[in-house]
Amino acid sequence: MTDQAPQGVDPRVPNAARMYDYFLGGTDNFPADRELADMVLNVLPKAREGAQQNRLFLGRVVRYLVEQGIRQFIDLGSGLPARENVHEVAHRHAPESKVVYVDNDPAVCAHGRALLADPGRVLMLEADARAPERVLQDPEVRALIDFDRPVAVLMLFFLHLIPDSGDPRDFVRDYREALAPGSFLALTHIGADERAGRTIELYRSAGASFDPGPGAEIESFFGDFELLPPGLDTAWPFTGPEDTMVPDVDPARMGYAGIGRKPW
């Protein structure tokens, strides 16, 4: 486990990206991250399996989108690099794919630049994903991504960390509007149930946000995008014979997943 913090990082303050890394079995986290993550696991015992399932969903989504002809990806709130990152899956099936990772954590971005660097195909952008204009108008992003062609925007294990006061539907709408017809939006979101209140309290006690929601509210993030079958679902769609579901996980209690396509 990491216990030496890079410059500018306070290891005493839990961080959602490092907690997610811990849930995935990674080593880029500090005692404070592990302590809060373990408290979350006491309330949500399947949170670790849910994070792993989310990672599997990411790989399935990227592969599916490449099969649909997508060659440009923007991964918002990408977090720390892990196994089967977006560009690794995309390049396995379409080496010409371009990928932009976006995160506002300096340590995450430094780590990402060190591990993900691939000039001309992969960019790690340090920016707040809640500021679409900053992301979409960045010169490096525009040099890599052609917004006149379809783009896939990924918001996985991200939106439930944004409070309603942060106007998440407004900035998601701005991303949708900036995309060319034929583009895709893929998201996962934690669902609200009887345990949500305690989990919210835990995150807020550490100065973080956790904002699960019911399916109807989550579906509104897609706006006028056409939801692909089976729609917003708790069954983590796009499974296939080669996809192994994490055992003993009730998907309906872990959250929602969906992919929407912008009409032509």
XYZ file of N, CA and C in Angstrom:
792
model
N 0.836 -1.195 0.000
C 0.000 0.000 0.000
C 0.879 1.257 0.000
N 0.382 2.323 -0.633
C 1.096 3.586 -0.660
C 0.890 4.325 0.643
N 1.978 4.774 1.257
C 1.862 5.602 2.451
C 2.655 6.898 2.313
N 3.426 7.039 1.211
C 4.160 8.254 0.944
C 3.353 9.100 -0.033
N 2.933 10.278 0.416
C 2.093 11.132 -0.425
C 2.946 12.037 -1.302
N 2.558 12.208 -2.572
C 3.274 13.157 -3.425
C 3.035 14.587 -2.958
N 3.866 15.479 -3.407
C 3.754 16.878 -3.016
C 2.384 17.433 -3.393
N 1.788 18.175 -2.452
C 0.496 18.783 -2.689
C -0.689 17.905 -2.345
N -0.438 16.682 -1.905
C -1.518 15.760 -1.547
C -1.515 15.545 -0.042
N -2.662 15.752 0.589
C -2.797 15.534 2.027
C -3.308 14.116 2.255
N -2.459 13.211 2.715
C -2.884 11.813 2.868
C -3.886 11.607 3.993
N -4.106 12.656 4.789
C -5.060 12.526 5.893
C -6.496 12.726 5.433
N -6.679 13.202 4.218
C -8.018 13.483 3.691
C -8.405 12.393 2.695
N -9.452 11.632 2.970
C -9.874 10.575 2.033
C -10.228 11.151 0.676
N -9.997 10.361 -0.346
C -10.219 10.785 -1.720
C -11.002 9.697 -2.449
N -12.050 10.095 -3.172
C -12.927 9.109 -3.826
C -12.175 8.252 -4.833
N -11.239 8.858 -5.585
C -10.497 8.084 -6.582
C -9.623 7.035 -5.908
N -8.998 7.406 -4.799
C -8.135 6.437 -4.106
C -8.970 5.376 -3.390
N -10.168 5.750 -2.909
C -11.056 4.750 -2.329
C -11.491 3.738 -3.393
N -11.806 4.225 -4.574
C -12.183 3.344 -5.681
C -11.027 2.406 -6.015
N -9.804 2.955 -6.012
C -8.619 2.140 -6.235
C -8.530 1.032 -5.184
N -8.835 1.365 -3.949
C -8.818 0.371 -2.856
C -9.885 -0.694 -3.088
N -11.088 -0.265 -3.476
C -12.149 -1.230 -3.755
C -11.736 -2.206 -4.855
N -10.930 -1.709 -5.814
C -10.486 -2.546 -6.927
C -9.282 -3.406 -6.569
N -8.765 -3.241 -5.347
C -7.603 -4.014 -4.933
C -6.287 -3.365 -5.293
N -6.315 -2.056 -5.622
C -5.091 -1.353 -5.976
C -4.269 -0.953 -4.765
N -3.125 -0.347 -5.029
C -2.197 0.039 -3.952
C -1.974 1.538 -3.865
N -2.632 2.305 -4.725
C -2.434 3.755 -4.728
C -3.447 4.428 -3.807
N -3.356 4.147 -2.535
C -4.270 4.712 -1.553
C -3.552 4.815 -0.211
N -4.125 5.630 0.681
C -3.519 5.914 1.973
C -4.398 5.382 3.101
N -3.869 5.336 4.316
C -4.671 4.833 5.434
C -6.029 5.514 5.575
N -6.082 6.831 5.359
C -7.356 7.534 5.499
C -8.363 7.057 4.459
N -7.883 6.767 3.248
C -8.768 6.246 2.205
C -9.291 4.868 2.588
N -8.400 4.037 3.074
C -8.787 2.673 3.433
C -9.744 2.663 4.622
N -9.504 3.571 5.560
C -10.375 3.623 6.737
C -11.802 3.981 6.347
N -11.970 5.016 5.524
C -13.315 5.401 5.118
C -13.926 4.341 4.212
N -13.120 3.757 3.334
C -13.635 2.716 2.444
C -14.131 1.518 3.247
N -13.411 1.163 4.302
C -13.851 0.046 5.141
C -15.150 0.383 5.866
N -15.322 1.645 6.239
C -16.577 2.059 6.865
C -17.723 1.941 5.862
N -17.459 2.303 4.609
C -18.476 2.160 3.566
C -18.811 0.679 3.372
N -17.801 -0.160 3.406
C -18.041 -1.595 3.228
C -18.889 -2.169 4.353
N -18.801 -1.580 5.526
C -19.651 -2.038 6.627
C -21.124 -1.762 6.336
N -21.382 -0.691 5.591
C -22.754 -0.330 5.236
C -23.165 -0.994 3.922
N -22.235 -1.028 2.970
C -22.474 -1.607 1.652
C -21.479 -2.745 1.441
N -21.751 -3.915 1.976
C -20.781 -5.014 1.909
C -20.365 -5.405 0.497
N -21.210 -5.108 -0.477
C -20.907 -5.484 -1.853
C -20.267 -4.355 -2.647
N -19.837 -3.292 -1.966
C -19.264 -2.151 -2.693
C -18.016 -2.550 -3.465
N -17.192 -3.421 -2.892
C -15.977 -3.842 -3.598
C -16.339 -4.609 -4.876
N -17.280 -5.538 -4.753
C -17.700 -6.294 -5.931
C -18.380 -5.380 -6.942
N -19.111 -4.376 -6.438
C -19.751 -3.429 -7.343
C -18.734 -2.638 -8.138
N -17.647 -2.217 -7.479
C -16.583 -1.486 -8.175
C -15.941 -2.381 -9.234
N -15.727 -3.636 -8.900
C -15.149 -4.564 -9.863
C -16.087 -4.768 -11.048
N -17.392 -4.866 -10.748
C -18.365 -5.038 -11.829
C -18.405 -3.795 -12.706
N -18.276 -2.632 -12.090
C -18.232 -1.386 -12.849
C -17.054 -1.403 -13.818
N -15.921 -1.950 -13.359
C -14.740 -2.009 -14.217
C -14.963 -2.967 -15.388
N -15.617 -4.086 -15.111
C -15.941 -5.010 -16.185
C -16.892 -4.362 -17.191
N -17.855 -3.590 -16.666
C -18.800 -2.898 -17.543
C -18.059 -1.931 -18.457
N -17.059 -1.227 -17.909
C -16.280 -0.298 -18.727
C -15.673 -1.019 -19.923
N -15.054 -2.159 -19.670
C -14.442 -2.894 -20.770
C -15.454 -3.346 -21.804
N -16.617 -3.811 -21.342
C -17.657 -4.248 -22.275
C -18.170 -3.079 -23.102
N -18.346 -1.939 -22.436
C -18.858 -0.756 -23.141
C -17.881 -0.300 -24.211
N -16.610 -0.200 -23.870
C -15.622 0.277 -24.842
C -15.559 -0.668 -26.029
N -15.546 -1.961 -25.766
C -15.513 -2.927 -26.865
C -16.760 -2.786 -27.738
N -17.922 -2.658 -27.106
C -19.172 -2.508 -27.850
C -19.133 -1.248 -28.713
N -18.657 -0.143 -28.150
C -18.633 1.111 -28.895
C -17.653 1.059 -30.057
N -16.526 0.406 -29.867
C -15.594 0.224 -30.985
C -16.282 -0.563 -32.099
N -17.060 -1.570 -31.726
C -17.792 -2.358 -32.728
C -18.812 -1.502 -33.470
N -19.288 -0.433 -32.823
C -20.233 0.488 -33.475
C -19.521 1.541 -34.319
N -18.195 1.465 -34.387
C -17.441 2.394 -35.210
C -16.846 3.577 -34.469
N -17.015 3.638 -33.167
C -16.471 4.753 -32.398
C -14.960 4.608 -32.278
N -14.262 5.708 -32.520
C -12.810 5.733 -32.413
C -12.315 6.886 -31.531
N -13.259 7.576 -30.870
C -12.892 8.700 -30.002
C -13.629 8.564 -28.677
N -12.878 8.657 -27.580
C -13.438 8.464 -26.251
C -12.978 9.578 -25.320
N -13.904 10.042 -24.471
C -13.567 10.969 -23.390
C -14.060 10.336 -22.099
N -13.134 10.031 -21.209
C -13.436 9.362 -19.944
C -13.401 10.405 -18.829
N -14.578 10.807 -18.358
C -14.688 11.870 -17.354
C -14.604 11.294 -15.941
N -13.854 11.996 -15.077
C -13.654 11.493 -13.727
C -12.981 10.141 -13.773
N -11.946 10.039 -14.574
C -11.347 8.742 -14.898
C -10.712 8.055 -13.704
N -10.230 8.835 -12.724
C -9.610 8.224 -11.555
C -8.250 7.634 -11.874
N -7.718 6.912 -10.904
C -6.395 6.323 -11.048
C -6.401 5.209 -12.099
N -5.306 5.088 -12.839
C -5.220 3.983 -13.796
C -5.373 2.642 -13.094
N -6.024 1.715 -13.764
C -6.225 0.364 -13.222
C -6.070 -0.614 -14.372
N -6.439 -1.835 -14.142
C -6.397 -2.820 -15.218
C -7.475 -2.511 -16.245
N -7.171 -2.799 -17.493
C -8.137 -2.629 -18.580
C -8.663 -1.198 -18.656
N -7.729 -0.254 -18.786
C -8.121 1.133 -18.986
C -8.751 1.305 -20.367
N -9.451 2.438 -20.546
C -10.204 2.655 -21.785
C -9.320 2.487 -23.010
N -8.156 3.106 -23.007
C -7.328 3.055 -24.214
C -6.788 1.649 -24.475
N -6.567 0.873 -23.410
C -6.068 -0.483 -23.598
C -7.114 -1.348 -24.305
N -8.364 -1.229 -23.867
C -9.433 -1.995 -24.503
C -9.654 -1.504 -25.931
N -9.719 -0.181 -26.100
C -9.973 0.375 -27.434
C -8.862 0.013 -28.413
N -7.618 0.143 -27.979
C -6.495 -0.117 -28.895
C -6.361 -1.595 -29.226
N -6.845 -2.449 -28.355
C -6.808 -3.880 -28.650
C -7.686 -4.195 -29.865
N -8.774 -3.449 -30.007
C -9.724 -3.709 -31.088
C -9.598 -2.702 -32.238
N -9.097 -1.504 -31.933
C -8.942 -0.468 -32.962
C -7.764 0.416 -32.563
N -6.546 0.074 -32.990
C -5.346 0.790 -32.544
C -5.351 2.280 -32.832
N -6.160 2.714 -33.787
C -6.192 4.141 -34.145
C -7.062 4.968 -33.197
N -7.701 4.349 -32.236
C -8.607 5.064 -31.321
C -7.876 6.145 -30.542
N -8.594 7.250 -30.278
C -8.076 8.368 -29.485
C -8.849 8.426 -28.164
N -8.123 8.635 -27.075
C -8.736 8.622 -25.746
C -8.243 9.813 -24.934
N -9.198 10.532 -24.329
C -8.885 11.611 -23.396
C -9.397 11.207 -22.017
N -8.503 11.192 -21.040
C -8.879 10.978 -19.644
C -8.943 12.337 -18.961
N -9.983 12.548 -18.151
C -10.160 13.833 -17.464
C -10.333 13.588 -15.972
N -9.518 14.264 -15.165
C -9.660 14.202 -13.717
C -9.125 15.503 -13.134
N -9.672 15.899 -11.978
C -9.238 17.169 -11.378
C -8.263 16.974 -10.227
N -7.868 15.742 -9.958
C -6.940 15.455 -8.869
C -5.512 15.494 -9.419
N -4.657 16.424 -8.950
C -3.293 16.526 -9.490
C -2.497 15.232 -9.363
N -2.669 14.527 -8.239
C -1.921 13.281 -8.052
C -2.396 12.215 -9.035
N -3.711 12.146 -9.233
C -4.263 11.195 -10.203
C -3.716 11.491 -11.592
N -3.678 12.766 -11.954
C -3.221 13.141 -13.293
C -1.728 12.876 -13.479
N -0.943 13.154 -12.439
C 0.488 12.870 -12.532
C 0.719 11.377 -12.725
N -0.011 10.587 -11.982
C 0.084 9.133 -12.100
C -0.377 8.692 -13.486
N -1.472 9.290 -13.944
C -2.001 8.938 -15.245
C -1.054 9.293 -16.379
N -0.449 10.478 -16.311
C 0.483 10.876 -17.362
C 1.679 9.937 -17.415
N 2.100 9.452 -16.247
C 3.254 8.558 -16.202
C 2.935 7.187 -16.796
N 1.708 6.723 -16.590
C 1.355 5.360 -16.993
C 0.598 5.273 -18.308
N -0.080 6.358 -18.676
C -0.975 6.293 -19.825
C -0.442 7.018 -21.052
N 0.720 7.647 -20.911
C 1.234 8.495 -21.989
C 1.349 7.727 -23.304
N 0.765 8.291 -24.332
C 0.831 7.726 -25.679
C 0.531 8.873 -26.638
N 1.526 9.733 -26.886
C 1.298 10.929 -27.707
C 0.625 10.597 -29.034
N -0.387 11.399 -29.351
C -1.114 11.193 -30.599
C -2.302 10.269 -30.470
N -2.370 9.528 -29.350
C -3.509 8.624 -29.158
C -4.163 8.769 -27.791
N -3.401 9.168 -26.759
C -3.930 9.225 -25.396
C -3.501 10.533 -24.739
N -4.460 11.172 -24.051
C -4.199 12.426 -23.337
C -4.767 12.329 -21.931
N -3.985 12.745 -20.938
C -4.461 12.875 -19.565
C -4.627 14.361 -19.286
N -5.871 14.816 -19.101
C -6.157 16.234 -18.906
C -6.523 16.504 -17.458
N -5.806 17.424 -16.836
C -6.153 17.840 -15.484
C -7.180 18.970 -15.580
N -8.418 18.650 -15.283
C -9.506 19.619 -15.383
C -10.696 19.093 -14.604
N -11.586 20.008 -14.250
C -12.809 19.642 -13.558
C -13.829 19.190 -14.604
N -14.221 17.934 -14.546
C -15.161 17.401 -15.536
C -16.501 18.108 -15.492
N -16.778 18.830 -14.386
C -18.037 19.561 -14.270
C -18.016 20.860 -15.055
N -16.904 21.161 -15.718
C -16.763 22.377 -16.519
C -16.569 21.976 -17.983
N -17.650 21.633 -18.685
C -17.523 21.135 -20.060
C -16.764 22.071 -20.993
N -16.980 23.381 -20.853
C -16.297 24.309 -21.749
C -14.789 24.211 -21.579
N -14.344 24.097 -20.335
C -12.905 23.954 -20.067
C -12.357 22.688 -20.715
N -13.099 21.602 -20.602
C -12.650 20.329 -21.164
C -12.721 20.359 -22.690
N -13.860 20.752 -23.221
C -14.096 20.642 -24.655
C -13.314 21.656 -25.480
N -12.949 22.782 -24.857
C -12.205 23.806 -25.586
C -10.705 23.739 -25.344
N -10.261 22.800 -24.551
C -8.831 22.676 -24.296
C -8.096 22.406 -25.616
N -7.013 23.147 -25.896
C -6.311 22.984 -27.177
C -5.808 21.563 -27.419
N -5.321 20.916 -26.367
C -4.820 19.550 -26.536
C -5.953 18.578 -26.840
N -7.098 18.800 -26.191
C -8.257 17.947 -26.463
C -8.704 18.121 -27.904
N -8.783 19.364 -28.355
C -9.267 19.620 -29.712
C -8.268 19.173 -30.765
N -6.990 19.099 -30.390
C -5.992 18.579 -31.326
C -6.120 17.066 -31.489
N -6.657 16.403 -30.469
C -6.777 14.947 -30.505
C -8.150 14.478 -30.977
N -9.203 15.204 -30.528
C -10.575 14.775 -30.782
C -11.218 15.654 -31.852
N -11.828 15.031 -32.837
C -12.562 15.738 -33.883
C -14.045 15.723 -33.502
N -14.537 16.878 -33.031
C -15.911 16.937 -32.555
C -16.939 17.013 -33.678
N -16.475 17.005 -34.916
C -17.402 16.885 -36.039
C -17.732 15.423 -36.321
N -17.040 14.532 -35.640
C -17.278 13.098 -35.782
C -17.779 12.546 -34.452
N -18.431 11.383 -34.464
C -18.959 10.823 -33.209
C -17.888 10.587 -32.152
N -18.275 10.851 -30.912
C -17.408 10.676 -29.741
C -18.214 9.917 -28.693
N -17.549 9.084 -27.934
C -18.189 8.427 -26.792
C -17.706 9.107 -25.515
N -18.644 9.620 -24.733
C -18.326 10.210 -23.432
C -18.713 9.202 -22.353
N -17.772 8.884 -21.487
C -17.973 7.904 -20.434
C -18.042 8.602 -19.087
N -19.076 8.304 -18.328
C -19.245 8.821 -16.964
C -19.537 7.625 -16.066
N -18.511 6.887 -15.740
C -18.680 5.652 -14.989
C -18.181 5.820 -13.557
N -19.036 5.458 -12.600
C -18.711 5.572 -11.174
C -18.287 7.006 -10.845
N -19.032 7.957 -11.380
C -18.625 9.360 -11.298
C -19.764 10.274 -10.856
N -20.924 10.137 -11.496
C -21.989 11.112 -11.271
C -22.547 11.078 -9.854
N -22.530 9.918 -9.209
C -23.075 9.868 -7.850
C -22.174 10.571 -6.843
N -20.982 10.991 -7.286
C -20.089 11.752 -6.418
C -20.323 13.263 -6.558
N -21.261 13.647 -7.425
C -21.574 15.063 -7.648
C -22.905 15.381 -6.970
N -22.921 16.320 -6.024
C -24.193 16.663 -5.372
C -25.125 17.387 -6.325
N -26.422 17.307 -6.056
C -27.394 18.025 -6.886
C -27.103 19.514 -6.929
N -26.530 20.042 -5.838
C -26.189 21.470 -5.805
C -25.133 21.823 -6.839
N -24.417 20.803 -7.340
C -23.416 21.034 -8.378
C -23.991 21.024 -9.773
N -25.322 20.984 -9.886
C -26.024 21.031 -11.178
C -25.507 19.986 -12.166
N -25.460 18.706 -11.781
C -24.912 17.703 -12.700
C -25.682 17.583 -14.002
N -27.010 17.782 -13.971
C -27.766 17.649 -15.214
C -27.418 18.758 -16.200
N -27.048 19.923 -15.678
C -26.670 21.021 -16.568
C -25.377 20.697 -17.306
N -24.356 20.233 -16.575
C -23.092 20.003 -17.283
C -23.150 18.747 -18.149
N -23.949 17.750 -17.766
C -24.116 16.584 -18.633
C -24.820 17.004 -19.916
N -25.816 17.880 -19.800
C -26.518 18.391 -20.995
C -25.531 19.118 -21.910
N -24.615 19.892 -21.334
C -23.651 20.626 -22.151
C -22.755 19.671 -22.943
N -22.360 18.577 -22.316
C -21.584 17.582 -23.060
C -22.416 16.993 -24.195
N -23.659 16.634 -23.894
C -24.507 16.041 -24.938
C -24.641 16.978 -26.125
N -24.876 18.247 -25.839
C -25.117 19.214 -26.910
C -23.873 19.453 -27.758
N -22.698 19.245 -27.180
C -21.453 19.499 -27.911
C -21.068 18.356 -28.847
N -21.740 17.220 -28.713
C -21.352 16.038 -29.474
C -22.058 15.962 -30.823
N -21.379 15.367 -31.780
C -21.946 15.171 -33.114
C -23.000 14.062 -33.079
N -23.956 14.087 -34.001
C -24.908 12.974 -34.112
C -24.165 11.646 -34.251
N -24.728 10.616 -33.659
C -24.070 9.319 -33.674
C -23.123 9.111 -32.513
N -22.971 10.139 -31.672
C -22.130 10.015 -30.481
C -22.872 9.242 -29.394
N -22.125 8.817 -28.377
C -22.689 8.013 -27.302
C -22.367 8.620 -25.937
N -23.276 8.391 -25.000
C -23.047 8.690 -23.585
C -23.264 7.396 -22.816
N -22.259 6.979 -22.054
C -22.376 5.789 -21.210
C -22.183 6.210 -19.769
N -23.056 5.723 -18.893
C -22.911 6.085 -17.488
C -23.328 4.942 -16.577
N -22.749 4.963 -15.398
C -23.224 4.134 -14.295
C -23.503 5.069 -13.131
N -24.431 4.676 -12.277
C -24.837 5.537 -11.172
C -25.351 4.654 -10.042
N -24.926 4.959 -8.849
C -25.387 4.200 -7.692
C -26.870 4.493 -7.448
N -27.646 3.444 -7.211
C -29.064 3.610 -6.924
C -29.305 3.930 -5.461
N -30.431 4.551 -5.186
C -30.794 4.907 -3.816
C -31.565 3.762 -3.182
N -31.169 3.378 -1.963
C -31.931 2.401 -1.203
C -31.841 2.763 0.273
N -32.250 1.847 1.130
C -32.353 2.173 2.550
C -31.004 2.429 3.207
N -29.905 2.040 2.541
C -28.583 2.235 3.136
C -27.920 3.520 2.679
N -28.572 4.208 1.754
C -27.938 5.375 1.152
C -27.648 6.469 2.176
N -28.579 6.677 3.116
C -28.402 7.760 4.078
C -27.126 7.640 4.876
N -26.821 6.447 5.358
C -25.609 6.241 6.148
C -24.366 6.431 5.301
N -24.396 5.972 4.053
C -23.247 6.135 3.165
C -23.004 7.609 2.862
N -24.087 8.358 2.645
C -23.967 9.800 2.421
C -23.300 10.464 3.614
N -23.712 10.075 4.813
C -23.126 10.644 6.029
C -21.632 10.360 6.106
N -21.231 9.147 5.757
C -19.817 8.782 5.814
C -18.994 9.640 4.861
N -19.466 9.776 3.637
C -18.725 10.584 2.666
C -18.672 12.046 3.104
N -19.794 12.558 3.555
C -19.819 13.973 3.949
C -18.948 14.236 5.167
N -18.818 13.247 6.047
C -17.951 13.420 7.212
C -16.501 13.619 6.808
N -16.161 13.147 5.608
C -14.802 13.297 5.096
C -14.701 14.434 4.084
N -15.765 15.240 3.989
C -15.752 16.362 3.057
C -15.984 15.970 1.622
N -16.527 14.768 1.399
C -16.804 14.291 0.044
C -18.302 14.209 -0.164
N -18.679 14.000 -1.419
C -20.094 13.920 -1.757
C -20.439 12.516 -2.222
N -21.646 12.087 -1.910
C -22.179 10.810 -2.382
C -23.664 11.022 -2.555
N -24.148 10.950 -3.803
C -25.525 11.335 -4.079
C -26.206 10.297 -4.969
N -26.602 9.150 -4.397
C -27.314 8.144 -5.178
C -28.689 8.656 -5.569
N -29.324 7.976 -6.515
C -30.629 8.455 -6.955
C -31.493 7.349 -7.515
N -32.802 7.563 -7.599
C -33.712 6.587 -8.199
C -33.553 6.553 -9.713
N -33.998 5.442 -10.308
C -33.809 5.239 -11.737
C -34.372 6.341 -12.608
N -35.549 6.861 -12.279
C -36.180 7.887 -13.119
C -35.310 9.135 -13.198
N -34.710 9.510 -12.077
C -33.846 10.690 -12.078
C -32.559 10.424 -12.847
N -32.020 9.221 -12.711
C -30.783 8.879 -13.402
C -31.009 8.867 -14.909
N -32.148 8.356 -15.343
C -32.444 8.289 -16.775
C -32.478 9.679 -17.406
N -32.814 10.694 -16.625
C -32.907 12.053 -17.166
C -31.560 12.572 -17.647
N -30.461 11.978 -17.197
C -29.143 12.417 -17.661
C -28.988 12.213 -19.166
N -29.751 11.294 -19.750
C -29.594 11.005 -21.167
C -30.334 11.996 -22.059
N -31.214 12.818 -21.491
C -31.917 13.808 -22.289
C -32.613 13.174 -23.487
N -32.333 13.702 -24.697
C -32.982 13.186 -25.898
C -32.164 12.089 -26.583
N -31.100 11.635 -25.933
C -30.350 10.509 -26.490
C -31.228 9.257 -26.455
N -31.057 8.407 -27.460
C -31.820 7.165 -27.540
C -31.139 6.100 -26.679
N -31.826 5.654 -25.640
C -31.265 4.615 -24.789
C -31.236 3.290 -25.544
N -30.093 2.647 -25.550
C -29.976 1.354 -26.209
C -30.570 0.263 -25.321
N -31.130 -0.781 -25.933
C -31.665 -1.883 -25.134
C -30.582 -2.476 -24.230
N -30.888 -2.820 -23.005
C -32.213 -2.847 -22.379
C -32.588 -1.540 -21.694
N -32.035 -0.421 -22.101
C -32.320 0.846 -21.445
C -31.504 1.014 -20.188
N -31.956 1.893 -19.314
C -31.291 2.051 -18.026
C -31.621 0.831 -17.190
N -30.620 0.042 -16.876
C -30.871 -1.271 -16.305
C -29.973 -1.511 -15.106
N -30.424 -2.393 -14.237
C -29.605 -2.784 -13.106
C -28.836 -4.063 -13.401
N -28.999 -4.605 -14.595
C -28.402 -5.902 -14.903
C -27.058 -5.780 -15.614
N -26.497 -4.584 -15.667
C -25.194 -4.367 -16.292
C -25.172 -4.997 -17.674
N -25.755 -4.288 -18.682
C -25.936 -4.867 -20.009
C -24.623 -5.141 -20.737
N -24.793 -5.740 -21.937
C -23.688 -6.062 -22.838
C -22.806 -7.175 -22.289
N -23.376 -8.081 -21.508
C -22.629 -9.254 -21.094
C -22.603 -10.259 -22.235
N -21.605 -11.087 -22.232
C -21.483 -12.110 -23.246
C -20.780 -13.320 -22.677
N -20.596 -14.365 -23.467
C -19.979 -15.594 -22.963
C -18.599 -15.367 -22.356
N -17.858 -14.368 -22.901
C -16.508 -14.146 -22.402
C -16.492 -13.225 -21.180
N -17.635 -12.711 -20.773
C -17.722 -11.797 -19.637
C -18.146 -12.557 -18.394
N -17.325 -12.504 -17.381
C -17.630 -13.192 -16.134
C -18.179 -12.196 -15.134
N -19.415 -12.390 -14.717
C -19.997 -11.532 -13.696
C -19.320 -11.826 -12.354
N -19.092 -10.785 -11.569
C -18.538 -10.998 -10.239
C -19.511 -11.855 -9.445
N -19.065 -12.959 -8.832
C -19.993 -13.858 -8.158
C -20.658 -13.225 -6.943
N -21.865 -13.676 -6.676
C -22.590 -13.304 -5.462
C -22.867 -11.812 -5.375
N -23.083 -11.164 -6.508
C -23.436 -9.748 -6.524
C -24.855 -9.617 -7.043
N -25.677 -8.917 -6.321
C -27.033 -8.617 -6.772
C -26.963 -7.289 -7.514
N -26.918 -7.280 -8.877
C -26.739 -6.034 -9.609
C -27.790 -4.993 -9.260
N -29.006 -5.434 -8.947
C -30.077 -4.485 -8.672
C -29.791 -3.659 -7.436
N -28.877 -4.127 -6.583
C -28.568 -3.393 -5.369
C -27.257 -2.621 -5.500
N -26.637 -2.693 -6.680
C -25.381 -1.990 -6.857
C -25.553 -0.686 -7.633
N -26.526 -0.620 -8.527
C -26.683 0.621 -9.263
C -27.262 0.400 -10.645
N -27.198 1.459 -11.455
C -27.771 1.456 -12.785
C -26.675 1.676 -13.826
N -26.936 1.194 -15.018
C -26.016 1.389 -16.126
C -26.810 1.575 -17.400
N -26.273 2.349 -18.307
C -26.956 2.545 -19.581
C -26.067 3.220 -20.595
N -26.460 3.110 -21.860
C -25.772 3.773 -22.957
C -26.823 4.446 -23.829
N -26.582 5.710 -24.147
C -27.483 6.432 -25.033
C -26.747 6.917 -26.271
N -27.479 7.012 -27.384
C -26.892 7.456 -28.652
C -27.594 8.731 -29.126
N -26.819 9.691 -29.572
C -27.391 10.928 -30.089
C -27.983 10.675 -31.476
N -29.250 11.063 -31.672
C -29.891 10.785 -32.976
C -29.164 11.452 -34.129
N -29.216 10.794 -35.277
C -28.614 11.362 -36.485
C -29.497 12.460 -37.039
